[in-house]
Short mmCIF file of C-alpha atoms in Angstrom, two decimals:
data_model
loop_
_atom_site.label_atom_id
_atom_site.label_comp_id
_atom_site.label_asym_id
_atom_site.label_seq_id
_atom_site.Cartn_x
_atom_site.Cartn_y
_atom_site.Cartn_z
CA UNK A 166 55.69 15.70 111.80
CA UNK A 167 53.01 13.55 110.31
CA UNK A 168 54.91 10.31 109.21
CA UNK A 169 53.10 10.85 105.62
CA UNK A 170 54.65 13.94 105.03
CA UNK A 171 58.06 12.76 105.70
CA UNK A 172 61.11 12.23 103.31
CA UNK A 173 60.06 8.34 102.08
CA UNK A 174 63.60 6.05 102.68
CA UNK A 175 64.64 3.88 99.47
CA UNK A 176 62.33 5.74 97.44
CA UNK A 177 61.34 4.53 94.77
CA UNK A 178 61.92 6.57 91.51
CA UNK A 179 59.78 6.94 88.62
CA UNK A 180 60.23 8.51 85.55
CA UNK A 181 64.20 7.46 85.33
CA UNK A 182 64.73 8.85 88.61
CA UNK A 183 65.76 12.92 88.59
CA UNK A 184 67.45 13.23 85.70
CA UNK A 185 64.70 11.33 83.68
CA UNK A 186 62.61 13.96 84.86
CA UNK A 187 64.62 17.02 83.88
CA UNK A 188 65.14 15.32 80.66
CA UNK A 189 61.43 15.64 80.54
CA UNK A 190 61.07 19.36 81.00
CA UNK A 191 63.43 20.02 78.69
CA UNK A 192 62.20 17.78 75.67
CA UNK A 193 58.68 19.01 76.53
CA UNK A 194 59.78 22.69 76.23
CA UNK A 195 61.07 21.52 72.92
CA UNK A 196 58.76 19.92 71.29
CA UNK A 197 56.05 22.76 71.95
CA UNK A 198 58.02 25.00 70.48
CA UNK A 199 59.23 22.93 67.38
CA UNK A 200 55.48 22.15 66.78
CA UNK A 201 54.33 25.85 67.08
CA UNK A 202 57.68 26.46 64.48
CA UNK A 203 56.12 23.36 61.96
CA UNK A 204 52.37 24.68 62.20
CA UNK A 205 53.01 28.77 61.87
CA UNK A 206 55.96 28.41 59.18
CA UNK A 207 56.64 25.26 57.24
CA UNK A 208 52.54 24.15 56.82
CA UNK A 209 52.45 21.50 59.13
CA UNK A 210 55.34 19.71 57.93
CA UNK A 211 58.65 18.86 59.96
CA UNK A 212 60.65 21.71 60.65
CA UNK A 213 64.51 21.45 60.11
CA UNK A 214 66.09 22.14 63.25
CA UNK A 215 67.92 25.28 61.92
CA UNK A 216 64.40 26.90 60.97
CA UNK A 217 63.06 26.07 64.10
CA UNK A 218 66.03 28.37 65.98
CA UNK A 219 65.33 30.77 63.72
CA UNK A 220 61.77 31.46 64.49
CA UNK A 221 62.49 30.70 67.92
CA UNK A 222 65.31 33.65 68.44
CA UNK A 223 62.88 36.27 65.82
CA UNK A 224 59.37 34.96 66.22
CA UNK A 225 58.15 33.37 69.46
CA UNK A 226 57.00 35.82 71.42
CA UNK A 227 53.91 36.60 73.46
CA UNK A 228 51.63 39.46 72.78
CA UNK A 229 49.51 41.69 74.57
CA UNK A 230 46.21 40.14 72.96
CA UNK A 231 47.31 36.28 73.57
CA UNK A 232 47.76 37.31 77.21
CA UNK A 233 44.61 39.11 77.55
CA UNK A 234 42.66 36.61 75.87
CA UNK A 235 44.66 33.39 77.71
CA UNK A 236 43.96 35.31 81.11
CA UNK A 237 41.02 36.18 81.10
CA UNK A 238 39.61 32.98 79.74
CA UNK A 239 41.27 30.99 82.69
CA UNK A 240 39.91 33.81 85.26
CA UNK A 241 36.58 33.85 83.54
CA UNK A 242 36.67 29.36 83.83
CA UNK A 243 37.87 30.10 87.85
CA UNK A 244 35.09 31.96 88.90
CA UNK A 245 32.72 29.75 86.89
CA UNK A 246 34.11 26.25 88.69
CA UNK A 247 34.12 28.65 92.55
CA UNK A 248 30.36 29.77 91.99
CA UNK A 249 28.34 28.02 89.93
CA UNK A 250 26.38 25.84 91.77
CA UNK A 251 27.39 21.96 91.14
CA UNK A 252 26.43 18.53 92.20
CA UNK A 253 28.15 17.78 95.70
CA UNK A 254 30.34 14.83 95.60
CA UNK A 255 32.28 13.57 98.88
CA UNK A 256 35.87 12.03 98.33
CA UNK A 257 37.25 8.95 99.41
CA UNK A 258 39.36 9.87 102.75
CA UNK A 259 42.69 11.73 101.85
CA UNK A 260 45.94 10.22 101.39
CA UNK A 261 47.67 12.88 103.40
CA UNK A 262 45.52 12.70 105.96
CA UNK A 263 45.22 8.81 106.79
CA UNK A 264 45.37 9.69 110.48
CA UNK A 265 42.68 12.03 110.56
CA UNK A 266 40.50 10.36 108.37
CA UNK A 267 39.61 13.99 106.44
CA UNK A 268 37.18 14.22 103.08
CA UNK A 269 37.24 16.58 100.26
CA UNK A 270 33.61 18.08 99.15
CA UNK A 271 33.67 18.28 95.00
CA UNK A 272 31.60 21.09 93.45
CA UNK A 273 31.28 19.32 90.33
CA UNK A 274 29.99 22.00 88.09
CA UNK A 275 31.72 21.31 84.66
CA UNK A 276 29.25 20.27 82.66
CA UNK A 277 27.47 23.86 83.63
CA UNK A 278 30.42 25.81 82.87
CA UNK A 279 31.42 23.05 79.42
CA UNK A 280 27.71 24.61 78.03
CA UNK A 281 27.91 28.62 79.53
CA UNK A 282 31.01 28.71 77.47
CA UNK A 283 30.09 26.94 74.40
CA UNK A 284 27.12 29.85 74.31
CA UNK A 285 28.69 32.43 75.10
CA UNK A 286 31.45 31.37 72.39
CA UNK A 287 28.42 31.50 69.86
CA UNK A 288 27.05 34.66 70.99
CA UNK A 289 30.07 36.55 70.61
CA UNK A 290 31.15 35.47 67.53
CA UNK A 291 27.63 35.87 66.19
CA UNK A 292 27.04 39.34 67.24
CA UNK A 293 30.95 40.09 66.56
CA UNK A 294 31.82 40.80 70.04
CA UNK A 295 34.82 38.03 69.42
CA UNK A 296 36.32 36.66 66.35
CA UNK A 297 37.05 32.71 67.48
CA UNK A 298 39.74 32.79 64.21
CA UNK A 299 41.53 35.10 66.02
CA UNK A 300 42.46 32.16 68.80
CA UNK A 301 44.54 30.00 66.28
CA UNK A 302 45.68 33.19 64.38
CA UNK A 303 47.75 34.16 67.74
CA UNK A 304 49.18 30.31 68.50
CA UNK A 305 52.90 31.26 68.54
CA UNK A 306 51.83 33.65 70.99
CA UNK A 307 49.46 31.68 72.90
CA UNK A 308 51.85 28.55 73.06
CA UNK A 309 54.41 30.58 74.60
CA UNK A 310 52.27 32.27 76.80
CA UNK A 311 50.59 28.64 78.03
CA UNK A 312 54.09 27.80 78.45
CA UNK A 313 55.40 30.67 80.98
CA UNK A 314 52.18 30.36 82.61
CA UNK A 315 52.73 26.55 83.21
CA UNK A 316 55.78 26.75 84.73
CA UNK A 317 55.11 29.63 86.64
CA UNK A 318 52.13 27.92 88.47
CA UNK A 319 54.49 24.56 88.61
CA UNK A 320 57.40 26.65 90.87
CA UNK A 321 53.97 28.94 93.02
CA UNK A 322 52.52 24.98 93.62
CA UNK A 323 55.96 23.60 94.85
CA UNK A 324 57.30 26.49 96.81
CA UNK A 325 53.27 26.98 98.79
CA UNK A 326 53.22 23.06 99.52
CA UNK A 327 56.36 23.55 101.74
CA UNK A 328 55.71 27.04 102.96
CA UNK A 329 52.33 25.82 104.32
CA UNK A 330 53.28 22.22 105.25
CA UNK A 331 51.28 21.02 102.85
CA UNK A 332 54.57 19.04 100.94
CA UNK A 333 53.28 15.19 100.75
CA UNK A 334 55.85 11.87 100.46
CA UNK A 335 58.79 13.90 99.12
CA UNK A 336 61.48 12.63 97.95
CA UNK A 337 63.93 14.54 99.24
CA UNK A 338 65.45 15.36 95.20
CA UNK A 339 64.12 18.81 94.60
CA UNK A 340 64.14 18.03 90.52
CA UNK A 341 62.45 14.89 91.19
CA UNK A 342 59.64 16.32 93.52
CA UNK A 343 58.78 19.23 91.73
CA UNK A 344 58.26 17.52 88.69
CA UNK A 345 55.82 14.68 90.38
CA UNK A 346 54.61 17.91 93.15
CA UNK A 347 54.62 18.34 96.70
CA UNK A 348 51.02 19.13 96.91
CA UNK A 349 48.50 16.35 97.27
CA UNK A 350 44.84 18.46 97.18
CA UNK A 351 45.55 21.95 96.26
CA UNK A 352 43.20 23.97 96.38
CA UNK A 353 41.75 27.93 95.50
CA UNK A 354 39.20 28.73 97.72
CA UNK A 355 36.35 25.72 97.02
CA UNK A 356 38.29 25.10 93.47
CA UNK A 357 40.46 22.02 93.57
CA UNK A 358 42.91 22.97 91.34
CA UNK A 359 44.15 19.52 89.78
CA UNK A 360 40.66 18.76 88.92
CA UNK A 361 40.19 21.99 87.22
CA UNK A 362 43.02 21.71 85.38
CA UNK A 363 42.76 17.80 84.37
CA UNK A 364 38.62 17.77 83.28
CA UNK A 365 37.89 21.44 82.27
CA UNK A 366 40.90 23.46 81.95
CA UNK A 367 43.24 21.94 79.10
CA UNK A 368 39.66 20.41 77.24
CA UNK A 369 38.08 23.34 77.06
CA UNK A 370 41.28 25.31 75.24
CA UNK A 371 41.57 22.34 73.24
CA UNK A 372 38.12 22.42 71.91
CA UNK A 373 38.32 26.17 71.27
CA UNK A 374 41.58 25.68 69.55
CA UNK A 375 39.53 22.97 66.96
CA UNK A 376 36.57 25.33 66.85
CA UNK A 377 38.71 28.58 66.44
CA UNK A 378 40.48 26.19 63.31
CA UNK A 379 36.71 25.50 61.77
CA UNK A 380 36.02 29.50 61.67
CA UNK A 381 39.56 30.21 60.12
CA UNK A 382 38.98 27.76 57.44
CA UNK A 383 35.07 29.17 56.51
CA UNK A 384 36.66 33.11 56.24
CA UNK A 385 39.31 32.56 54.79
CA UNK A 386 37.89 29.58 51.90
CA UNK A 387 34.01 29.93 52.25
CA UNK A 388 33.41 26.79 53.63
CA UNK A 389 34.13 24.15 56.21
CA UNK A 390 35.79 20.82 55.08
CA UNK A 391 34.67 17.34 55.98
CA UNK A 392 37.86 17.06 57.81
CA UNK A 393 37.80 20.08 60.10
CA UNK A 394 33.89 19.24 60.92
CA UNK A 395 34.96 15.73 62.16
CA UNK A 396 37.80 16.99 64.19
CA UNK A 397 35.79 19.26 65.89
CA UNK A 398 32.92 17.01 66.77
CA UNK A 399 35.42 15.04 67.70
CA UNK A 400 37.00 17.11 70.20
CA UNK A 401 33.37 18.26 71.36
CA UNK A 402 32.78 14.63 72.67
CA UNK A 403 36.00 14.44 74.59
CA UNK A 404 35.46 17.14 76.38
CA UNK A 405 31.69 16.41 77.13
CA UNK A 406 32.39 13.18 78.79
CA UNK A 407 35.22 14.67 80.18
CA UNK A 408 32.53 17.53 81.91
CA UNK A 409 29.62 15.13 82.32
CA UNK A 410 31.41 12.59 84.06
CA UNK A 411 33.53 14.88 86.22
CA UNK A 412 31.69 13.50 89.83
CA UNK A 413 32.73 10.27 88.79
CA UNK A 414 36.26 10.66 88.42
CA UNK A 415 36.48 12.23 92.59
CA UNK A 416 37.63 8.63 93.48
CA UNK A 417 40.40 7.96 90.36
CA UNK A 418 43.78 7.06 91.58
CA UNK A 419 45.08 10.41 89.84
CA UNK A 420 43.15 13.17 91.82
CA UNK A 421 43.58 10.47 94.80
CA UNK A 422 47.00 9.96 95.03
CA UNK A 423 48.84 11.76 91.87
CA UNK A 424 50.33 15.22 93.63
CA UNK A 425 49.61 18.44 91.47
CA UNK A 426 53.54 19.31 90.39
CA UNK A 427 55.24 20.09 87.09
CA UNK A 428 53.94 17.03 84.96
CA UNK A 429 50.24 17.45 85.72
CA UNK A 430 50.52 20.92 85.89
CA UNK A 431 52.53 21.49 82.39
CA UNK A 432 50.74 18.77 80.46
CA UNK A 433 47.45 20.24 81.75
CA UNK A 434 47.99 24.11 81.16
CA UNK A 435 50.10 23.48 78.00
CA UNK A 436 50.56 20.25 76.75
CA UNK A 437 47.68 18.69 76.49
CA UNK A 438 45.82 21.51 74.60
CA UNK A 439 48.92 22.62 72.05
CA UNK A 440 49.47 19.52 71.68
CA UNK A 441 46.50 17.18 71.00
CA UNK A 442 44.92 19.69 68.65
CA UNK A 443 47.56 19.18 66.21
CA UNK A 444 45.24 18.18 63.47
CA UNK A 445 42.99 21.07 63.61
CA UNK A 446 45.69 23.54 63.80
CA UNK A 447 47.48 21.20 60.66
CA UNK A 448 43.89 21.96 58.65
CA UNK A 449 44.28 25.47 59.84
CA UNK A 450 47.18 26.13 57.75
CA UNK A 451 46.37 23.86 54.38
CA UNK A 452 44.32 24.39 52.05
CA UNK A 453 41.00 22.30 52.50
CA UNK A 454 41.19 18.67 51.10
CA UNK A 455 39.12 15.62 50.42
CA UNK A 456 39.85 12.40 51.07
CA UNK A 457 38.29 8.79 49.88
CA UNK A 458 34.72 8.17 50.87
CA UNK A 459 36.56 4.59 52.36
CA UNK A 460 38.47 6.93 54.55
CA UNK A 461 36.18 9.31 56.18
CA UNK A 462 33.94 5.63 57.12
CA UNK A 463 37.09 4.13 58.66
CA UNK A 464 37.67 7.33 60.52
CA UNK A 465 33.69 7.69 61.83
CA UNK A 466 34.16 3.63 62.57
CA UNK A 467 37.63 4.90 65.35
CA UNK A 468 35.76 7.69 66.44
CA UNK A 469 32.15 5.89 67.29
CA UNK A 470 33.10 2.63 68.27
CA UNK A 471 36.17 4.12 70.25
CA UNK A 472 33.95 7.48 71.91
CA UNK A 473 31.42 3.85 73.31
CA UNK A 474 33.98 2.00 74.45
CA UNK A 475 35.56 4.84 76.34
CA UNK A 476 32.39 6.43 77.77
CA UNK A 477 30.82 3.38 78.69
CA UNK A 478 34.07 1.54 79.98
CA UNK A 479 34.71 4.73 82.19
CA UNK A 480 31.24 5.25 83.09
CA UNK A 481 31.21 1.35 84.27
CA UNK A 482 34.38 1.63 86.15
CA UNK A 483 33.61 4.59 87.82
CA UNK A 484 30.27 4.06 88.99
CA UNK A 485 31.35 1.20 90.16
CA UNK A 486 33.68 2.65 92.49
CA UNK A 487 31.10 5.12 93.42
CA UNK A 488 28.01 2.74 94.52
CA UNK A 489 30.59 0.78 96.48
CA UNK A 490 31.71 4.08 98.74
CA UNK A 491 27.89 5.31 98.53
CA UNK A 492 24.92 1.94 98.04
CA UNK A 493 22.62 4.96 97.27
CA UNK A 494 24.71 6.48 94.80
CA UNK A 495 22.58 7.34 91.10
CA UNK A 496 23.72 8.46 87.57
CA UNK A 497 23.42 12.43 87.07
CA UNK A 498 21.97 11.56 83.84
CA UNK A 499 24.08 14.26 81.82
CA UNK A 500 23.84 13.94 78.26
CA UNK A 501 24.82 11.74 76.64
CA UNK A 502 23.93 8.86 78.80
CA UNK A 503 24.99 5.84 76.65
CA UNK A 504 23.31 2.11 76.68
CA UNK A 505 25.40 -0.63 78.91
CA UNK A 506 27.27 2.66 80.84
CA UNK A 507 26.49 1.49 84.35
CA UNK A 508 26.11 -1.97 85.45
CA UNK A 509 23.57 -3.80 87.78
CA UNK A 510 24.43 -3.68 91.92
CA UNK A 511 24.74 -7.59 90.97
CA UNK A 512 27.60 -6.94 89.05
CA UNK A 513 31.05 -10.04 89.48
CA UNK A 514 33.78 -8.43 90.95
CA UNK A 515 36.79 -9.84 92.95
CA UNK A 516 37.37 -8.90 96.69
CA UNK A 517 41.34 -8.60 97.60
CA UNK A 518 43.26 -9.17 100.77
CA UNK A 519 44.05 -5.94 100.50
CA UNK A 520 40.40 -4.64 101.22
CA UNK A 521 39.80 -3.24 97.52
CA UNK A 522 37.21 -4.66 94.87
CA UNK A 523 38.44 -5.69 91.02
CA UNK A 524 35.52 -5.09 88.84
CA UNK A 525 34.89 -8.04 86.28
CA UNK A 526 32.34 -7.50 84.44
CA UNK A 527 30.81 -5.57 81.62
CA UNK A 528 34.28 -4.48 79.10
CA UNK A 529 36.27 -5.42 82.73
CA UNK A 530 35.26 -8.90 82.50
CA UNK A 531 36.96 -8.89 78.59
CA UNK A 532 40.36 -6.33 79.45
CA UNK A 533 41.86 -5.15 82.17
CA UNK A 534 42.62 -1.71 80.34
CA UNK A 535 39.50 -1.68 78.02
CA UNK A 536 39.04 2.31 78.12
CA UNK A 537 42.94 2.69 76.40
CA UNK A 538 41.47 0.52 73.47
CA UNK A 539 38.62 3.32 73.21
CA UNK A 540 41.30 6.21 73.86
CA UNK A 541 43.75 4.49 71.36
CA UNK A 542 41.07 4.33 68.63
CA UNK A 543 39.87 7.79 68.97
CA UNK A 544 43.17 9.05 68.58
CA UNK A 545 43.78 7.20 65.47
CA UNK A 546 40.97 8.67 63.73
CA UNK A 547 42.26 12.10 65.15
CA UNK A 548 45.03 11.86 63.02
CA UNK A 549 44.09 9.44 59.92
CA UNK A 550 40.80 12.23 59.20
CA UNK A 551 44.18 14.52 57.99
CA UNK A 552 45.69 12.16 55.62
CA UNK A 553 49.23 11.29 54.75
CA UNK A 554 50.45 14.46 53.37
CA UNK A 555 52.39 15.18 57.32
CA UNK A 556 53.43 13.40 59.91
CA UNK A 557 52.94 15.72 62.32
CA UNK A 558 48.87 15.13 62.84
CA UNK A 559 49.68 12.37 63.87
CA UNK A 560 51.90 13.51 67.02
CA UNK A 561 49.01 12.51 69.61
CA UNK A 562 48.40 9.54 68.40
CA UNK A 563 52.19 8.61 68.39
CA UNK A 564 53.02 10.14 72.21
CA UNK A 565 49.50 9.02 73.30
CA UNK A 566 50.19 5.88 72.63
CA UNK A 567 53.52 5.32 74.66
CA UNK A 568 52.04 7.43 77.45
CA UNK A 569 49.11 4.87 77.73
CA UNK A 570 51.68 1.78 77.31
CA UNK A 571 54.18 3.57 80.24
CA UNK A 572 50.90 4.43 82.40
CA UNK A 573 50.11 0.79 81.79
CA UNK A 574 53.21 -0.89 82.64
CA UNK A 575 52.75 1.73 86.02
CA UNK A 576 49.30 0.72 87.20
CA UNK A 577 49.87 -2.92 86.58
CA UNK A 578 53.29 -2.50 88.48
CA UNK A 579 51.70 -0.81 91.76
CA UNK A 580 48.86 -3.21 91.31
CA UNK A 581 50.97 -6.21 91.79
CA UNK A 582 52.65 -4.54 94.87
CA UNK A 583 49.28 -3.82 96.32
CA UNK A 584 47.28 -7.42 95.91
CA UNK A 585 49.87 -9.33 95.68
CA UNK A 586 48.53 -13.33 94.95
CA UNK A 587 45.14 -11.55 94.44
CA UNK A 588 46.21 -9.52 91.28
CA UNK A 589 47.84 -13.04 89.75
CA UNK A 590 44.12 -14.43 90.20
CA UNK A 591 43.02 -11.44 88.67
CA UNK A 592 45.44 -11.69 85.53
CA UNK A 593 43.82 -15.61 84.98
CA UNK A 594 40.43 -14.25 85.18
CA UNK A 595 40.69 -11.27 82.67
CA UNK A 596 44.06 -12.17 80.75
CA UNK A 597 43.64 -9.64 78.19
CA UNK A 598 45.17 -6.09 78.21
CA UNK A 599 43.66 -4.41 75.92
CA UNK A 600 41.54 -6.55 73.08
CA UNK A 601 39.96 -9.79 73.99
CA UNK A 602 41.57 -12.92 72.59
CA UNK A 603 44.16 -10.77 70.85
CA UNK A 604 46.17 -8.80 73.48
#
């Protein structure tokens, strides 16, 4: 047996070990559907619990247009990512593989299939092939249907990794592994299914989810609040520089090392889109509003300053990583291509023990986690641009926030392990987390 497919001894837990992770599940099960209950019956306010079991036990169910319209979106974004031609990217050598020193080829083709479907979206609800209000009128069903469909490809991921002897670092807890996975670099023909699911898969529904919310409000009140429009452009530039920069993310530590099991695969398929539209879907069911002028500039300040600081942060960090595996490695130039995104070959960085390079400079030579700032501030304005009236808009924000703190405290934890002495030298030469001079 290859020794990195073996059952790890003294492994080392994450999450609060097995029963932090079933924990997990279950509250994530939960909270989908109390959030579906809030939305659909009580206007975007918090449910009481006894509602919420309610609708559960008379009301969230799947229908046969949710399912036709989730499933054949997802088939319709599978064939797009398998045939569309793409720019080639090759990966740094697999994890599972260290013996054998074996490469992944990327077909990174989601900035092609981010634009086919934002046309055809417009052409058929132009021409009235498809009414996009009809997405957000079907959520209950949708959510539960996202749900089902999660898990189901969660238990078909686990069970294939060991059938085929493709089950990576396990454990040896079969809670614990199938929430982190077993599978390392699954894969559907020339798809690689964790990448479709983390850059195209749960953006794309969210951004229909926002745009289906826009449509809903203009039928059903004549017109399209300042709100709703912000939310949606907002959500339009996640997922563009989650599509445009999808060749530079082949090389992140998640589609490197993170295996494809429950927690990428629920948060992806389900989470992730139910979730983080929450203030679209809030705007969907209230009457249109209008706040201060003051508000709407703070809210365009978070959204600007943060969409820059993420793009560019990313885009130095990544390219970075890329021109150090590849000297002849150049931009794509997908739009937008922002000033101060990639950095000179000149640029400081600090060489470890451990073989790696520590980029400090550009926002890396001011915080070690600069791109959270940017993340963090865009998610404000996500849920300030609804107001005060709930606080349910401002769920993302809230669970965005510890997930970014926990991820934090997890990177900076292996990081240590990893460089040792060289990560304390790092820590005196960028001391600051996430704002310079502050924290």
């Amino acid at each position: 047996m290859d020794k990195s497919k073996a059952p790890a001894k003294g492994f080392n837990y994450e999450f609060g070990g097995p029963l932090g992770c079933a924990g997990i599940i279950v509250a994530s099960h939960c909270l989908m559907v109390y959030l579906w209950a809030s939305f659909e019956f009580y206007n975007g306010t918090p449910a009481p619990l006894s509602g919420v079991l309610h609708h559960l036990l008379n009301d969230f169910q799947p229908n046969w247009f949710a399912f036709k319209l989730y499933a054949g979106f997802f088939a319709f974004q599978l064939i797009t990512a398998a045939v569309v031609p793409g720019f080639k990217v090759t990966s740094v050598p697999r994890a599972d593989r260290p013996n054998k020193k074996e490469y992944l080829i990327y077909n990174c083709n989601a900035i092609q299939a981010w634009y086919i479907t934002l046309i055809g979206s417009a052409v058929c609800q132009y021409f009235g092939i498809f009414n996009m209000a009809s997405i957000i009128e079907n959520l209950g069903p949708l959510t539960i249907i996202s749900v089902v469909f999660a898990d189901c490809v969660a238990i078909i991921a686990y069970v294939s990794a060991i059938v085929t002897g493709n089950a990576y670092h396990m454990s040896g807890n079969v809670v614990y592994d199938f929430f982190i996975g077993a599978w390392l670099h699954p894969r559907l023909g020339p798809v690689d299914l964790k990448m479709f699911s983390e850059i195209r898969w749960s953006w794309f529904i969210l951004f229909n989810l926002s745009l289906s919310s826009a449509v809903h409000q203009y039928q059903t009140y004549g017109y399209v609040s300042v709100s709703m429009v912000f939310i949606v452009v907002a959500h339009w530039l996640y997922t563009n520089a989650c599509a445009k920069g999808e060749d530079l993310v082949t090389g992140a530590y998640d589609l490197v090392y993170e295996k494809w099991g429950w927690l990428l695969i629920f948060w992806n398929f389900a989470g992730v889109p139910f979730l983080y539209c929450a203030s679209s879907v809030y705007m969907a069911k209230v009457p249109p509003f209008v706040l201060h002028p003051l508000h709407y500039a703070v809210c365009f300040f978070l959204l600007i300053v943060g969409y820059y600081v993420l793009d560019t942060a990313n885009a130095q960090k990544n390219s970075f990583r890329m021109r150090l595996s590849n000297p002849n490695w150049k931009p794509r130039g997908t739009f937008p291509q922002l000033p101060w995104a990639y950095l000179s070959e000149k640029a400081d960085y600090m060489k470890t023990e451990a073989g790696s390079c520590l980029l400090t400079d550009g926002w890396w030579r001011y915080a070690r986690k600069p791109h959270y700032t940017g993340d963090l501030m865009m998610s404000a304005s996500w849920g300030l641009i609804t107001g005060f009236d709930s606080i349910l808009p401002y769920i993302y924000c809230i669970s965005f926030f510890f997930i970014l703190l926990h991820r934090r405290i997890r990177d900076e934890t292996r990081c240590k392990e990893k460089y040792k002495a060289d990560w304390d030298k790092y820590e005196a030469k960028v001391p600051y987390v996430y704002i310079p001079y502050v924290y």
